[in-house]
Amino acid sequence: MTSSTVSAPSLGRDIRVMGLVGAAHWASHFFHLVLPAVFLLLHDEFQISFAALGLLTTLMYGASGLAQTAAGFMVDRFGARRVLLSGLTLLSTATLACGLVNSYWMLLPLSALAGLGNSVFHPADLSILTAKVSPHRLGRGYATHALCGNLGWAAAPTFMITISQIWDWRVAIICSGLIGLAIVAAFLIWGADLEDTPDTSAAVEPIPMGRMMDNVRLLLSTTIISCFLYFAFLAAALIGIQSFGMPAMVDMFGLTLAEASRSVTGFLLGTAGGIFIGGILADRTDRHDRIAISGMITSSLFIFYIAMTSGLAPAMVLGLLVAAGVASGVTTPSRDMLVRAAAPKGASGRVFGFVYSGLDLGSALIPLALGFALDQGRPETVFYAAAGFMAVTALTVVQVRRQVVTA
């Protein structure tokens, strides 16, 4: 009885922290695909190329990546909760405004503003989880965080296409912005005590903010750079499927827009299922590198098969993408545990902010090239690129594991 009395508040607190942070991460990932989900509709509405649409994605992730390391320093200096709420408010408002534009050119600055809002999420929410979730549940905390993000990705295509078919794409975008603002309100009501505070009882001295050269040496260490490259290659793989998977499948296999949307959603739901499995595995092993390497290589093989095979039936495309999603999703909690092991005490905001900016770098550099490939009638390039980048991530995991073990 005493044990349950003591453990219950801790469990309840952990669930609330995971739920609120997960909701914010869900919104972040949902907004990633609000515009890409209606790229085909924007292509027809504004009579623009896929390369021009890719520029919107490049601007969003470019702004996010450039600002994310600074956001990590802001988290360590001012606290994660207030930085997180500021970013989510900016992201939601900028996205909502995209539904009010009357020309393509107005989407460009709004995409950049949305990227600035997006920059805060990984340093802020992962810092909250690291500070507030019980250590023995942290693997599941990271898994819940990643799972909610992938569910946000999975929800966006279906939500946007459904609302667009009932009304139009403008209404769909405005509704998505309102969802984000509702999550901000929930945080204000139920998340007042989620400010991350340093553990003053820790034996390891935190790295002071003022020692700039220490910060530079930390972020440019081999381990942290390897983590950064892991996320850059991973994002380069994912952004192609998320942003251009639908038009590529329509062109390659003659799928309808609804069938292509279901296939992308299947990939993202498969990823979510894999994350759930990966969270359990991450709490039961310390060989997170093995999980990350095997999952990424397996996923790359499924996607490579899609790229090299013509005439696949819709059900086959869906099945292969679901399998690829599960394999990549299993790796997600383990990758976060590897980053956590590499981050010194007191520097989690800086480290998470820097390494996760690799996601934005990879997402920013690839869309223009893939959009150009689609304009040139080479849709298979989307899947060849995704398979190749996923395979390369395995090499960075080997380096991260070697450095963490040595340290």
mmCIF file of C-alpha atoms in Angstrom:
data_model
loop_
_atom_site.group_PDB
_atom_site.id
_atom_site.type_symbol
_atom_site.label_atom_id
_atom_site.label_comp_id
_atom_site.label_asym_id
_atom_site.label_seq_id
_atom_site.Cartn_x
_atom_site.Cartn_y
_atom_site.Cartn_z
ATOM 1 C CA MET A 1 0.000 0.000 0.000
ATOM 2 C CA THR A 2 2.812 2.386 0.868
ATOM 3 C CA SER A 3 4.551 1.605 -2.411
ATOM 4 C CA SER A 4 1.509 2.358 -4.505
ATOM 5 C CA THR A 5 0.862 5.550 -2.572
ATOM 6 C CA VAL A 6 4.363 6.762 -3.264
ATOM 7 C CA SER A 7 4.506 5.713 -6.910
ATOM 8 C CA ALA A 8 1.044 6.882 -7.977
ATOM 9 C CA PRO A 9 1.785 10.646 -7.951
ATOM 10 C CA SER A 10 4.973 10.055 -9.909
ATOM 11 C CA LEU A 11 3.118 7.989 -12.509
ATOM 12 C CA GLY A 12 0.331 10.548 -12.782
ATOM 13 C CA ARG A 13 2.810 13.378 -13.200
ATOM 14 C CA ASP A 14 4.740 11.469 -15.847
ATOM 15 C CA ILE A 15 1.555 10.756 -17.808
ATOM 16 C CA ARG A 16 0.532 14.425 -17.701
ATOM 17 C CA VAL A 17 3.984 15.608 -18.778
ATOM 18 C CA MET A 18 4.135 13.077 -21.620
ATOM 19 C CA GLY A 19 0.609 13.979 -22.709
ATOM 20 C CA LEU A 20 1.111 17.746 -22.865
ATOM 21 C CA VAL A 21 4.548 17.580 -24.455
ATOM 22 C CA GLY A 22 3.262 14.921 -26.846
ATOM 23 C CA ALA A 23 0.363 17.177 -27.871
ATOM 24 C CA ALA A 24 2.768 20.013 -28.664
ATOM 25 C CA HIS A 25 4.976 17.667 -30.681
ATOM 26 C CA TRP A 26 1.889 16.305 -32.478
ATOM 27 C CA ALA A 27 1.050 19.869 -33.529
ATOM 28 C CA SER A 28 4.596 20.551 -34.718
ATOM 29 C CA HIS A 29 4.628 17.515 -37.001
ATOM 30 C CA PHE A 30 1.048 18.099 -38.135
ATOM 31 C CA PHE A 31 2.053 21.567 -39.353
ATOM 32 C CA HIS A 32 5.015 20.097 -41.255
ATOM 33 C CA LEU A 33 2.590 18.486 -43.714
ATOM 34 C CA VAL A 34 -0.265 21.006 -43.819
ATOM 35 C CA LEU A 35 1.003 22.594 -47.042
ATOM 36 C CA PRO A 36 2.622 19.484 -48.611
ATOM 37 C CA ALA A 37 -0.668 17.603 -48.202
ATOM 38 C CA VAL A 38 -2.299 20.073 -50.609
ATOM 39 C CA PHE A 39 0.666 20.565 -52.976
ATOM 40 C CA LEU A 40 -1.286 19.084 -55.884
ATOM 41 C CA LEU A 41 -4.140 21.525 -55.190
ATOM 42 C CA LEU A 42 -1.751 24.480 -54.866
ATOM 43 C CA HIS A 43 -0.032 23.366 -58.083
ATOM 44 C CA ASP A 44 -3.346 23.725 -59.921
ATOM 45 C CA GLU A 45 -4.549 26.827 -58.047
ATOM 46 C CA PHE A 46 -1.462 28.977 -58.619
ATOM 47 C CA GLN A 47 -0.144 27.269 -61.798
ATOM 48 C CA ILE A 48 3.341 26.782 -60.336
ATOM 49 C CA SER A 49 5.974 24.057 -60.620
ATOM 50 C CA PHE A 50 6.729 21.383 -58.044
ATOM 51 C CA ALA A 51 10.157 22.993 -57.601
ATOM 52 C CA ALA A 52 8.415 26.222 -56.535
ATOM 53 C CA LEU A 53 6.351 24.234 -54.048
ATOM 54 C CA GLY A 54 9.525 22.605 -52.792
ATOM 55 C CA LEU A 55 10.854 26.091 -52.057
ATOM 56 C CA LEU A 56 8.101 26.520 -49.446
ATOM 57 C CA THR A 57 9.364 23.434 -47.622
ATOM 58 C CA THR A 58 12.966 24.606 -47.974
ATOM 59 C CA LEU A 59 12.142 27.991 -46.453
ATOM 60 C CA MET A 60 10.277 26.481 -43.515
ATOM 61 C CA TYR A 61 12.945 23.958 -42.609
ATOM 62 C CA GLY A 62 15.789 26.338 -43.452
ATOM 63 C CA ALA A 63 14.479 28.945 -41.012
ATOM 64 C CA SER A 64 13.817 26.253 -38.414
ATOM 65 C CA GLY A 65 17.292 24.780 -38.753
ATOM 66 C CA LEU A 66 19.076 28.128 -38.575
ATOM 67 C CA ALA A 67 17.151 29.101 -35.443
ATOM 68 C CA GLN A 68 17.114 25.757 -33.626
ATOM 69 C CA THR A 69 20.533 25.944 -31.984
ATOM 70 C CA ALA A 70 19.709 29.462 -30.757
ATOM 71 C CA ALA A 71 16.395 28.093 -29.476
ATOM 72 C CA GLY A 72 18.344 25.494 -27.506
ATOM 73 C CA PHE A 73 20.382 28.231 -25.805
ATOM 74 C CA MET A 74 17.129 30.103 -25.055
ATOM 75 C CA VAL A 75 15.716 26.955 -23.451
ATOM 76 C CA ASP A 76 18.742 26.636 -21.165
ATOM 77 C CA ARG A 77 18.607 30.352 -20.311
ATOM 78 C CA PHE A 78 14.882 31.167 -20.052
ATOM 79 C CA GLY A 79 13.180 27.799 -19.510
ATOM 80 C CA ALA A 80 11.623 25.308 -21.889
ATOM 81 C CA ARG A 81 7.920 25.917 -21.241
ATOM 82 C CA ARG A 82 7.867 29.589 -22.148
ATOM 83 C CA VAL A 83 10.015 29.018 -25.271
ATOM 84 C CA LEU A 84 7.789 26.116 -26.337
ATOM 85 C CA LEU A 85 4.572 28.133 -26.015
ATOM 86 C CA SER A 86 6.037 31.086 -27.922
ATOM 87 C CA GLY A 87 7.086 28.838 -30.788
ATOM 88 C CA LEU A 88 3.788 26.971 -30.999
ATOM 89 C CA THR A 89 1.859 30.254 -31.044
ATOM 90 C CA LEU A 90 3.997 31.626 -33.896
ATOM 91 C CA LEU A 91 3.786 28.377 -35.878
ATOM 92 C CA SER A 92 -0.002 28.157 -35.497
ATOM 93 C CA THR A 93 -0.592 31.796 -36.409
ATOM 94 C CA ALA A 94 1.690 31.740 -39.466
ATOM 95 C CA THR A 95 0.043 28.557 -40.721
ATOM 96 C CA LEU A 96 -3.446 29.967 -40.226
ATOM 97 C CA ALA A 97 -2.429 33.033 -42.252
ATOM 98 C CA CYS A 98 -1.437 30.766 -45.171
ATOM 99 C CA GLY A 99 -5.135 30.045 -45.617
ATOM 100 C CA LEU A 100 -5.821 33.747 -46.227
ATOM 101 C CA VAL A 101 -3.345 34.389 -49.066
ATOM 102 C CA ASN A 102 -4.311 35.145 -52.658
ATOM 103 C CA SER A 103 -0.951 34.451 -54.331
ATOM 104 C CA TYR A 104 1.923 31.975 -54.146
ATOM 105 C CA TRP A 105 4.416 34.695 -53.233
ATOM 106 C CA MET A 106 2.631 35.465 -49.972
ATOM 107 C CA LEU A 107 3.267 31.891 -48.849
ATOM 108 C CA LEU A 108 7.050 32.397 -48.915
ATOM 109 C CA PRO A 109 7.480 34.722 -45.874
ATOM 110 C CA LEU A 110 4.761 32.864 -43.973
ATOM 111 C CA SER A 111 6.628 29.575 -44.494
ATOM 112 C CA ALA A 112 9.782 31.165 -43.059
ATOM 113 C CA LEU A 113 7.857 32.490 -40.031
ATOM 114 C CA ALA A 114 6.358 29.049 -39.466
ATOM 115 C CA GLY A 115 9.886 27.643 -39.531
ATOM 116 C CA LEU A 116 11.004 30.038 -36.798
ATOM 117 C CA GLY A 117 8.119 28.824 -34.648
ATOM 118 C CA ASN A 118 8.976 25.211 -35.402
ATOM 119 C CA SER A 119 12.597 25.676 -34.283
ATOM 120 C CA VAL A 120 11.786 25.494 -30.566
ATOM 121 C CA PHE A 121 10.169 22.081 -30.322
ATOM 122 C CA HIS A 122 12.986 19.569 -30.032
ATOM 123 C CA PRO A 123 15.185 21.537 -27.612
ATOM 124 C CA ALA A 124 12.186 22.595 -25.510
ATOM 125 C CA ASP A 125 10.053 19.467 -25.313
ATOM 126 C CA LEU A 126 12.960 17.048 -24.955
ATOM 127 C CA SER A 127 14.396 19.224 -22.171
ATOM 128 C CA ILE A 128 11.039 19.101 -20.363
ATOM 129 C CA LEU A 129 10.881 15.314 -20.707
ATOM 130 C CA THR A 130 14.470 14.867 -19.538
ATOM 131 C CA ALA A 131 13.871 17.073 -16.483
ATOM 132 C CA LYS A 132 10.358 15.970 -15.491
ATOM 133 C CA VAL A 133 9.882 12.293 -16.415
ATOM 134 C CA SER A 134 11.086 9.595 -13.997
ATOM 135 C CA PRO A 135 14.366 8.056 -15.245
ATOM 136 C CA HIS A 136 12.968 4.507 -15.413
ATOM 137 C CA ARG A 137 10.172 5.728 -17.717
ATOM 138 C CA LEU A 138 12.310 8.008 -19.862
ATOM 139 C CA GLY A 139 12.602 5.556 -22.765
ATOM 140 C CA ARG A 140 8.813 5.363 -22.924
ATOM 141 C CA GLY A 141 8.681 9.140 -22.511
ATOM 142 C CA TYR A 142 10.858 9.611 -25.580
ATOM 143 C CA ALA A 143 8.784 6.996 -27.388
ATOM 144 C CA THR A 144 5.539 8.803 -26.536
ATOM 145 C CA HIS A 145 7.059 12.066 -27.719
ATOM 146 C CA ALA A 146 8.132 10.566 -31.043
ATOM 147 C CA LEU A 147 4.878 8.602 -31.394
ATOM 148 C CA CYS A 148 2.793 11.757 -31.028
ATOM 149 C CA GLY A 149 4.938 13.508 -33.619
ATOM 150 C CA ASN A 150 4.431 10.725 -36.128
ATOM 151 C CA LEU A 151 0.701 10.644 -35.414
ATOM 152 C CA GLY A 152 0.700 14.351 -36.245
ATOM 153 C CA TRP A 153 2.350 13.564 -39.571
ATOM 154 C CA ALA A 154 -0.141 10.765 -40.182
ATOM 155 C CA ALA A 155 -3.144 12.954 -39.384
ATOM 156 C CA ALA A 156 -2.225 15.817 -41.696
ATOM 157 C CA PRO A 157 -2.745 14.248 -45.171
ATOM 158 C CA THR A 158 -6.137 12.736 -44.331
ATOM 159 C CA PHE A 159 -7.325 15.851 -42.465
ATOM 160 C CA MET A 160 -6.221 18.266 -45.176
ATOM 161 C CA ILE A 161 -7.574 16.246 -48.120
ATOM 162 C CA THR A 162 -10.901 15.562 -46.361
ATOM 163 C CA ILE A 163 -11.531 19.199 -45.391
ATOM 164 C CA SER A 164 -10.363 20.362 -48.820
ATOM 165 C CA GLN A 165 -12.859 18.049 -50.527
ATOM 166 C CA ILE A 166 -15.713 19.201 -48.257
ATOM 167 C CA TRP A 167 -14.876 22.936 -48.497
ATOM 168 C CA ASP A 168 -11.506 23.939 -49.976
ATOM 169 C CA TRP A 169 -7.795 24.007 -49.145
ATOM 170 C CA ARG A 170 -8.027 27.459 -47.542
ATOM 171 C CA VAL A 171 -10.560 26.294 -44.952
ATOM 172 C CA ALA A 172 -8.407 23.233 -44.249
ATOM 173 C CA ILE A 173 -5.335 25.381 -43.547
ATOM 174 C CA ILE A 174 -7.263 27.806 -41.315
ATOM 175 C CA CYS A 175 -8.713 24.902 -39.310
ATOM 176 C CA SER A 176 -5.223 23.473 -38.800
ATOM 177 C CA GLY A 177 -4.018 26.791 -37.364
ATOM 178 C CA LEU A 178 -6.925 26.864 -34.922
ATOM 179 C CA ILE A 179 -6.008 23.367 -33.714
ATOM 180 C CA GLY A 180 -2.523 24.596 -32.804
ATOM 181 C CA LEU A 181 -3.896 27.569 -30.878
ATOM 182 C CA ALA A 182 -6.203 25.220 -28.949
ATOM 183 C CA ILE A 183 -3.151 23.211 -27.825
ATOM 184 C CA VAL A 184 -1.500 26.449 -26.667
ATOM 185 C CA ALA A 185 -4.578 27.093 -24.511
ATOM 186 C CA ALA A 186 -4.372 23.574 -23.043
ATOM 187 C CA PHE A 187 -0.729 24.153 -22.079
ATOM 188 C CA LEU A 188 -1.613 27.427 -20.372
ATOM 189 C CA ILE A 189 -4.359 25.734 -18.353
ATOM 190 C CA TRP A 190 -2.742 22.412 -17.367
ATOM 191 C CA GLY A 191 0.995 22.888 -17.871
ATOM 192 C CA ALA A 192 1.904 25.684 -15.465
ATOM 193 C CA ASP A 193 4.448 23.536 -13.564
ATOM 194 C CA LEU A 194 6.265 22.082 -16.565
ATOM 195 C CA GLU A 195 9.193 24.486 -16.429
ATOM 196 C CA ASP A 196 12.385 22.432 -16.527
ATOM 197 C CA THR A 197 14.742 23.235 -13.664
ATOM 198 C CA PRO A 198 18.349 22.116 -13.233
ATOM 199 C CA ASP A 199 19.062 19.275 -10.838
ATOM 200 C CA THR A 200 21.191 21.031 -8.217
ATOM 201 C CA SER A 201 21.907 17.736 -6.491
ATOM 202 C CA ALA A 202 23.749 16.363 -9.498
ATOM 203 C CA ALA A 203 27.397 15.563 -8.968
ATOM 204 C CA VAL A 204 28.375 16.691 -12.458
ATOM 205 C CA GLU A 205 28.874 20.443 -12.823
ATOM 206 C CA PRO A 206 26.663 21.965 -15.544
ATOM 207 C CA ILE A 207 28.426 23.721 -18.396
ATOM 208 C CA PRO A 208 28.060 27.506 -17.791
ATOM 209 C CA MET A 209 26.367 29.480 -20.537
ATOM 210 C CA GLY A 210 29.125 32.074 -20.519
ATOM 211 C CA ARG A 211 31.955 29.712 -21.452
ATOM 212 C CA MET A 212 31.446 30.008 -25.190
ATOM 213 C CA MET A 213 34.462 27.955 -26.230
ATOM 214 C CA ASP A 214 33.256 25.076 -24.056
ATOM 215 C CA ASN A 215 29.919 25.240 -25.874
ATOM 216 C CA VAL A 216 31.640 25.288 -29.264
ATOM 217 C CA ARG A 217 33.864 22.331 -28.378
ATOM 218 C CA LEU A 218 30.844 20.412 -27.080
ATOM 219 C CA LEU A 219 28.701 20.968 -30.170
ATOM 220 C CA LEU A 220 31.569 20.281 -32.588
ATOM 221 C CA SER A 221 32.707 17.079 -30.866
ATOM 222 C CA THR A 222 32.758 13.944 -32.993
ATOM 223 C CA THR A 223 29.848 12.402 -31.092
ATOM 224 C CA ILE A 224 27.544 15.418 -31.406
ATOM 225 C CA ILE A 225 28.423 15.968 -35.083
ATOM 226 C CA SER A 226 27.648 12.289 -35.755
ATOM 227 C CA CYS A 227 24.244 12.735 -34.088
ATOM 228 C CA PHE A 228 23.668 15.849 -36.204
ATOM 229 C CA LEU A 229 24.476 13.966 -39.422
ATOM 230 C CA TYR A 230 22.203 11.091 -38.401
ATOM 231 C CA PHE A 231 19.248 13.457 -38.221
ATOM 232 C CA ALA A 232 20.211 15.268 -41.422
ATOM 233 C CA PHE A 233 20.294 12.032 -43.451
ATOM 234 C CA LEU A 234 17.130 10.733 -41.784
ATOM 235 C CA ALA A 235 15.226 13.927 -42.588
ATOM 236 C CA ALA A 236 16.444 13.881 -46.182
ATOM 237 C CA ALA A 237 14.916 10.410 -46.486
ATOM 238 C CA LEU A 238 11.608 11.227 -44.808
ATOM 239 C CA ILE A 239 10.892 14.594 -46.428
ATOM 240 C CA GLY A 240 10.727 13.080 -49.901
ATOM 241 C CA ILE A 241 8.025 10.587 -48.955
ATOM 242 C CA GLN A 242 6.118 13.106 -46.853
ATOM 243 C CA SER A 243 6.186 16.039 -49.278
ATOM 244 C CA PHE A 244 6.374 14.417 -52.707
ATOM 245 C CA GLY A 245 5.341 10.816 -52.098
ATOM 246 C CA MET A 246 1.765 11.453 -53.232
ATOM 247 C CA PRO A 247 2.524 13.066 -56.624
ATOM 248 C CA ALA A 248 5.316 10.517 -57.190
ATOM 249 C CA MET A 249 2.967 7.550 -56.631
ATOM 250 C CA VAL A 250 0.245 9.102 -58.784
ATOM 251 C CA ASP A 251 2.793 9.390 -61.612
ATOM 252 C CA MET A 252 4.605 6.059 -61.111
ATOM 253 C CA PHE A 253 1.730 3.684 -60.426
ATOM 254 C CA GLY A 254 -1.377 5.555 -61.577
ATOM 255 C CA LEU A 255 -2.782 5.786 -58.052
ATOM 256 C CA THR A 256 -5.635 8.166 -57.326
ATOM 257 C CA LEU A 257 -4.969 11.069 -54.954
ATOM 258 C CA ALA A 258 -6.942 9.262 -52.236
ATOM 259 C CA GLU A 259 -4.927 6.025 -52.719
ATOM 260 C CA ALA A 260 -1.639 7.931 -52.633
ATOM 261 C CA SER A 261 -2.750 9.789 -49.499
ATOM 262 C CA ARG A 262 -3.602 6.473 -47.810
ATOM 263 C CA SER A 263 -0.176 5.091 -48.696
ATOM 264 C CA VAL A 264 1.661 8.050 -47.153
ATOM 265 C CA THR A 265 -0.613 7.850 -44.115
ATOM 266 C CA GLY A 266 0.119 4.109 -43.903
ATOM 267 C CA PHE A 267 3.864 4.814 -43.869
ATOM 268 C CA LEU A 268 3.418 7.330 -41.059
ATOM 269 C CA LEU A 269 1.079 5.110 -39.032
ATOM 270 C CA GLY A 270 3.510 2.233 -39.505
ATOM 271 C CA THR A 271 6.235 4.494 -38.154
ATOM 272 C CA ALA A 272 4.042 5.286 -35.148
ATOM 273 C CA GLY A 273 3.507 1.581 -34.477
ATOM 274 C CA GLY A 274 7.228 0.973 -34.749
ATOM 275 C CA ILE A 275 7.910 3.739 -32.234
ATOM 276 C CA PHE A 276 5.607 2.054 -29.715
ATOM 277 C CA ILE A 277 7.569 -1.188 -30.082
ATOM 278 C CA GLY A 278 10.859 0.709 -30.026
ATOM 279 C CA GLY A 279 9.988 2.426 -26.753
ATOM 280 C CA ILE A 280 9.623 -0.933 -25.023
ATOM 281 C CA LEU A 281 12.893 -2.170 -26.527
ATOM 282 C CA ALA A 282 14.738 1.039 -25.563
ATOM 283 C CA ASP A 283 13.907 0.512 -21.878
ATOM 284 C CA ARG A 284 15.122 -3.113 -22.010
ATOM 285 C CA THR A 285 18.526 -2.786 -23.680
ATOM 286 C CA ASP A 286 21.564 -0.550 -23.692
ATOM 287 C CA ARG A 287 22.537 -1.517 -27.264
ATOM 288 C CA HIS A 288 20.496 1.207 -28.883
ATOM 289 C CA ASP A 289 22.928 1.314 -31.796
ATOM 290 C CA ARG A 290 21.941 -2.188 -32.938
ATOM 291 C CA ILE A 291 18.260 -1.251 -33.013
ATOM 292 C CA ALA A 292 18.946 1.956 -34.952
ATOM 293 C CA ILE A 293 21.217 0.326 -37.536
ATOM 294 C CA SER A 294 19.067 -2.731 -38.257
ATOM 295 C CA GLY A 295 15.854 -0.709 -38.454
ATOM 296 C CA MET A 296 17.203 1.854 -40.903
ATOM 297 C CA ILE A 297 18.751 -0.718 -43.228
ATOM 298 C CA THR A 298 15.535 -2.767 -43.272
ATOM 299 C CA SER A 299 13.441 0.311 -44.029
ATOM 300 C CA SER A 300 15.747 1.359 -46.853
ATOM 301 C CA LEU A 301 15.360 -2.051 -48.527
ATOM 302 C CA PHE A 302 11.551 -1.816 -48.579
ATOM 303 C CA ILE A 303 11.668 1.674 -50.089
ATOM 304 C CA PHE A 304 14.321 0.680 -52.626
ATOM 305 C CA TYR A 305 12.009 -2.093 -53.836
ATOM 306 C CA ILE A 306 9.267 0.485 -54.468
ATOM 307 C CA ALA A 307 11.689 2.668 -56.439
ATOM 308 C CA MET A 308 12.942 -0.112 -58.713
ATOM 309 C CA THR A 309 9.647 -1.929 -59.374
ATOM 310 C CA SER A 310 7.110 -0.768 -61.942
ATOM 311 C CA GLY A 311 3.409 -1.594 -62.015
ATOM 312 C CA LEU A 312 2.910 -2.143 -58.285
ATOM 313 C CA ALA A 313 -0.729 -2.450 -57.240
ATOM 314 C CA PRO A 314 -2.057 0.106 -54.718
ATOM 315 C CA ALA A 315 -2.292 -2.537 -51.975
ATOM 316 C CA MET A 316 1.334 -3.576 -52.560
ATOM 317 C CA VAL A 317 2.567 0.013 -52.386
ATOM 318 C CA LEU A 318 0.627 0.510 -49.162
ATOM 319 C CA GLY A 319 1.997 -2.703 -47.622
ATOM 320 C CA LEU A 320 5.613 -1.899 -48.484
ATOM 321 C CA LEU A 321 5.348 1.613 -47.085
ATOM 322 C CA VAL A 322 3.731 0.387 -43.860
ATOM 323 C CA ALA A 323 6.561 -2.146 -43.418
ATOM 324 C CA ALA A 324 9.176 0.539 -44.115
ATOM 325 C CA GLY A 325 7.500 2.807 -41.579
ATOM 326 C CA VAL A 326 7.490 0.153 -38.852
ATOM 327 C CA ALA A 327 11.185 -0.601 -39.403
ATOM 328 C CA SER A 328 12.216 3.053 -39.228
ATOM 329 C CA GLY A 329 9.903 3.805 -36.296
ATOM 330 C CA VAL A 330 11.455 1.122 -34.083
ATOM 331 C CA THR A 331 14.724 3.089 -34.188
ATOM 332 C CA THR A 332 13.326 6.392 -32.906
ATOM 333 C CA PRO A 333 13.404 5.930 -29.087
ATOM 334 C CA SER A 334 16.854 4.360 -29.321
ATOM 335 C CA ARG A 335 18.218 7.315 -31.301
ATOM 336 C CA ASP A 336 16.954 9.694 -28.575
ATOM 337 C CA MET A 337 18.616 7.563 -25.899
ATOM 338 C CA LEU A 338 21.891 7.756 -27.855
ATOM 339 C CA VAL A 339 21.644 11.553 -27.977
ATOM 340 C CA ARG A 340 20.801 11.689 -24.261
ATOM 341 C CA ALA A 341 23.895 9.614 -23.479
ATOM 342 C CA ALA A 342 26.009 12.058 -25.478
ATOM 343 C CA ALA A 343 24.646 15.206 -23.763
ATOM 344 C CA PRO A 344 26.497 16.457 -20.635
ATOM 345 C CA LYS A 345 24.487 17.497 -17.589
ATOM 346 C CA GLY A 346 23.156 21.047 -17.904
ATOM 347 C CA ALA A 347 23.565 21.175 -21.684
ATOM 348 C CA SER A 348 20.569 19.159 -22.872
ATOM 349 C CA GLY A 349 18.849 22.159 -24.470
ATOM 350 C CA ARG A 350 21.959 23.086 -26.437
ATOM 351 C CA VAL A 351 22.705 19.535 -27.523
ATOM 352 C CA PHE A 352 19.115 18.641 -28.451
ATOM 353 C CA GLY A 353 18.754 21.972 -30.248
ATOM 354 C CA PHE A 354 21.925 21.489 -32.283
ATOM 355 C CA VAL A 355 21.606 17.829 -33.245
ATOM 356 C CA TYR A 356 17.908 18.086 -34.072
ATOM 357 C CA SER A 357 18.654 21.041 -36.339
ATOM 358 C CA GLY A 358 20.059 18.312 -38.571
ATOM 359 C CA LEU A 359 16.437 17.329 -39.224
ATOM 360 C CA ASP A 360 15.779 20.800 -40.568
ATOM 361 C CA LEU A 361 18.964 20.858 -42.644
ATOM 362 C CA GLY A 362 18.108 17.580 -44.365
ATOM 363 C CA SER A 363 14.505 18.676 -44.847
ATOM 364 C CA ALA A 364 15.579 22.034 -46.319
ATOM 365 C CA LEU A 365 18.177 20.812 -48.816
ATOM 366 C CA ILE A 366 16.244 18.054 -50.600
ATOM 367 C CA PRO A 367 12.770 19.386 -51.612
ATOM 368 C CA LEU A 368 14.004 21.656 -54.418
ATOM 369 C CA ALA A 369 15.902 18.786 -56.044
ATOM 370 C CA LEU A 370 12.988 16.360 -55.700
ATOM 371 C CA GLY A 371 10.529 18.950 -57.015
ATOM 372 C CA PHE A 372 12.771 19.459 -60.046
ATOM 373 C CA ALA A 373 12.938 15.673 -60.583
ATOM 374 C CA LEU A 374 9.126 15.497 -60.598
ATOM 375 C CA ASP A 375 8.963 18.393 -63.059
ATOM 376 C CA GLN A 376 11.342 16.409 -65.309
ATOM 377 C CA GLY A 377 9.171 13.279 -65.167
ATOM 378 C CA ARG A 378 11.416 11.261 -62.808
ATOM 379 C CA PRO A 379 9.142 10.394 -59.860
ATOM 380 C CA GLU A 380 11.158 7.295 -58.912
ATOM 381 C CA THR A 381 13.921 9.653 -57.743
ATOM 382 C CA VAL A 382 11.827 10.383 -54.642
ATOM 383 C CA PHE A 383 12.070 6.756 -53.488
ATOM 384 C CA TYR A 384 15.651 6.110 -54.604
ATOM 385 C CA ALA A 385 16.760 9.157 -52.602
ATOM 386 C CA ALA A 386 14.785 8.070 -49.525
ATOM 387 C CA ALA A 387 16.263 4.557 -49.612
ATOM 388 C CA GLY A 388 19.809 5.832 -50.040
ATOM 389 C CA PHE A 389 19.664 8.369 -47.236
ATOM 390 C CA MET A 390 18.144 5.849 -44.818
ATOM 391 C CA ALA A 391 20.991 3.431 -45.496
ATOM 392 C CA VAL A 392 23.609 6.123 -44.860
ATOM 393 C CA THR A 393 22.192 6.878 -41.393
ATOM 394 C CA ALA A 394 23.504 3.504 -40.223
ATOM 395 C CA LEU A 395 27.105 4.702 -40.668
ATOM 396 C CA THR A 396 26.565 7.652 -38.336
ATOM 397 C CA VAL A 397 25.087 5.395 -35.633
ATOM 398 C CA VAL A 398 28.270 3.299 -35.627
ATOM 399 C CA GLN A 399 30.317 6.426 -34.914
ATOM 400 C CA VAL A 400 27.976 7.651 -32.157
ATOM 401 C CA ARG A 401 28.089 4.293 -30.371
ATOM 402 C CA ARG A 402 31.885 4.128 -30.589
ATOM 403 C CA GLN A 403 32.316 7.596 -29.073
ATOM 404 C CA VAL A 404 29.730 7.117 -26.295
ATOM 405 C CA VAL A 405 31.298 3.815 -25.215
ATOM 406 C CA THR A 406 34.792 5.366 -25.268
ATOM 407 C CA ALA A 407 33.614 8.286 -23.152
#
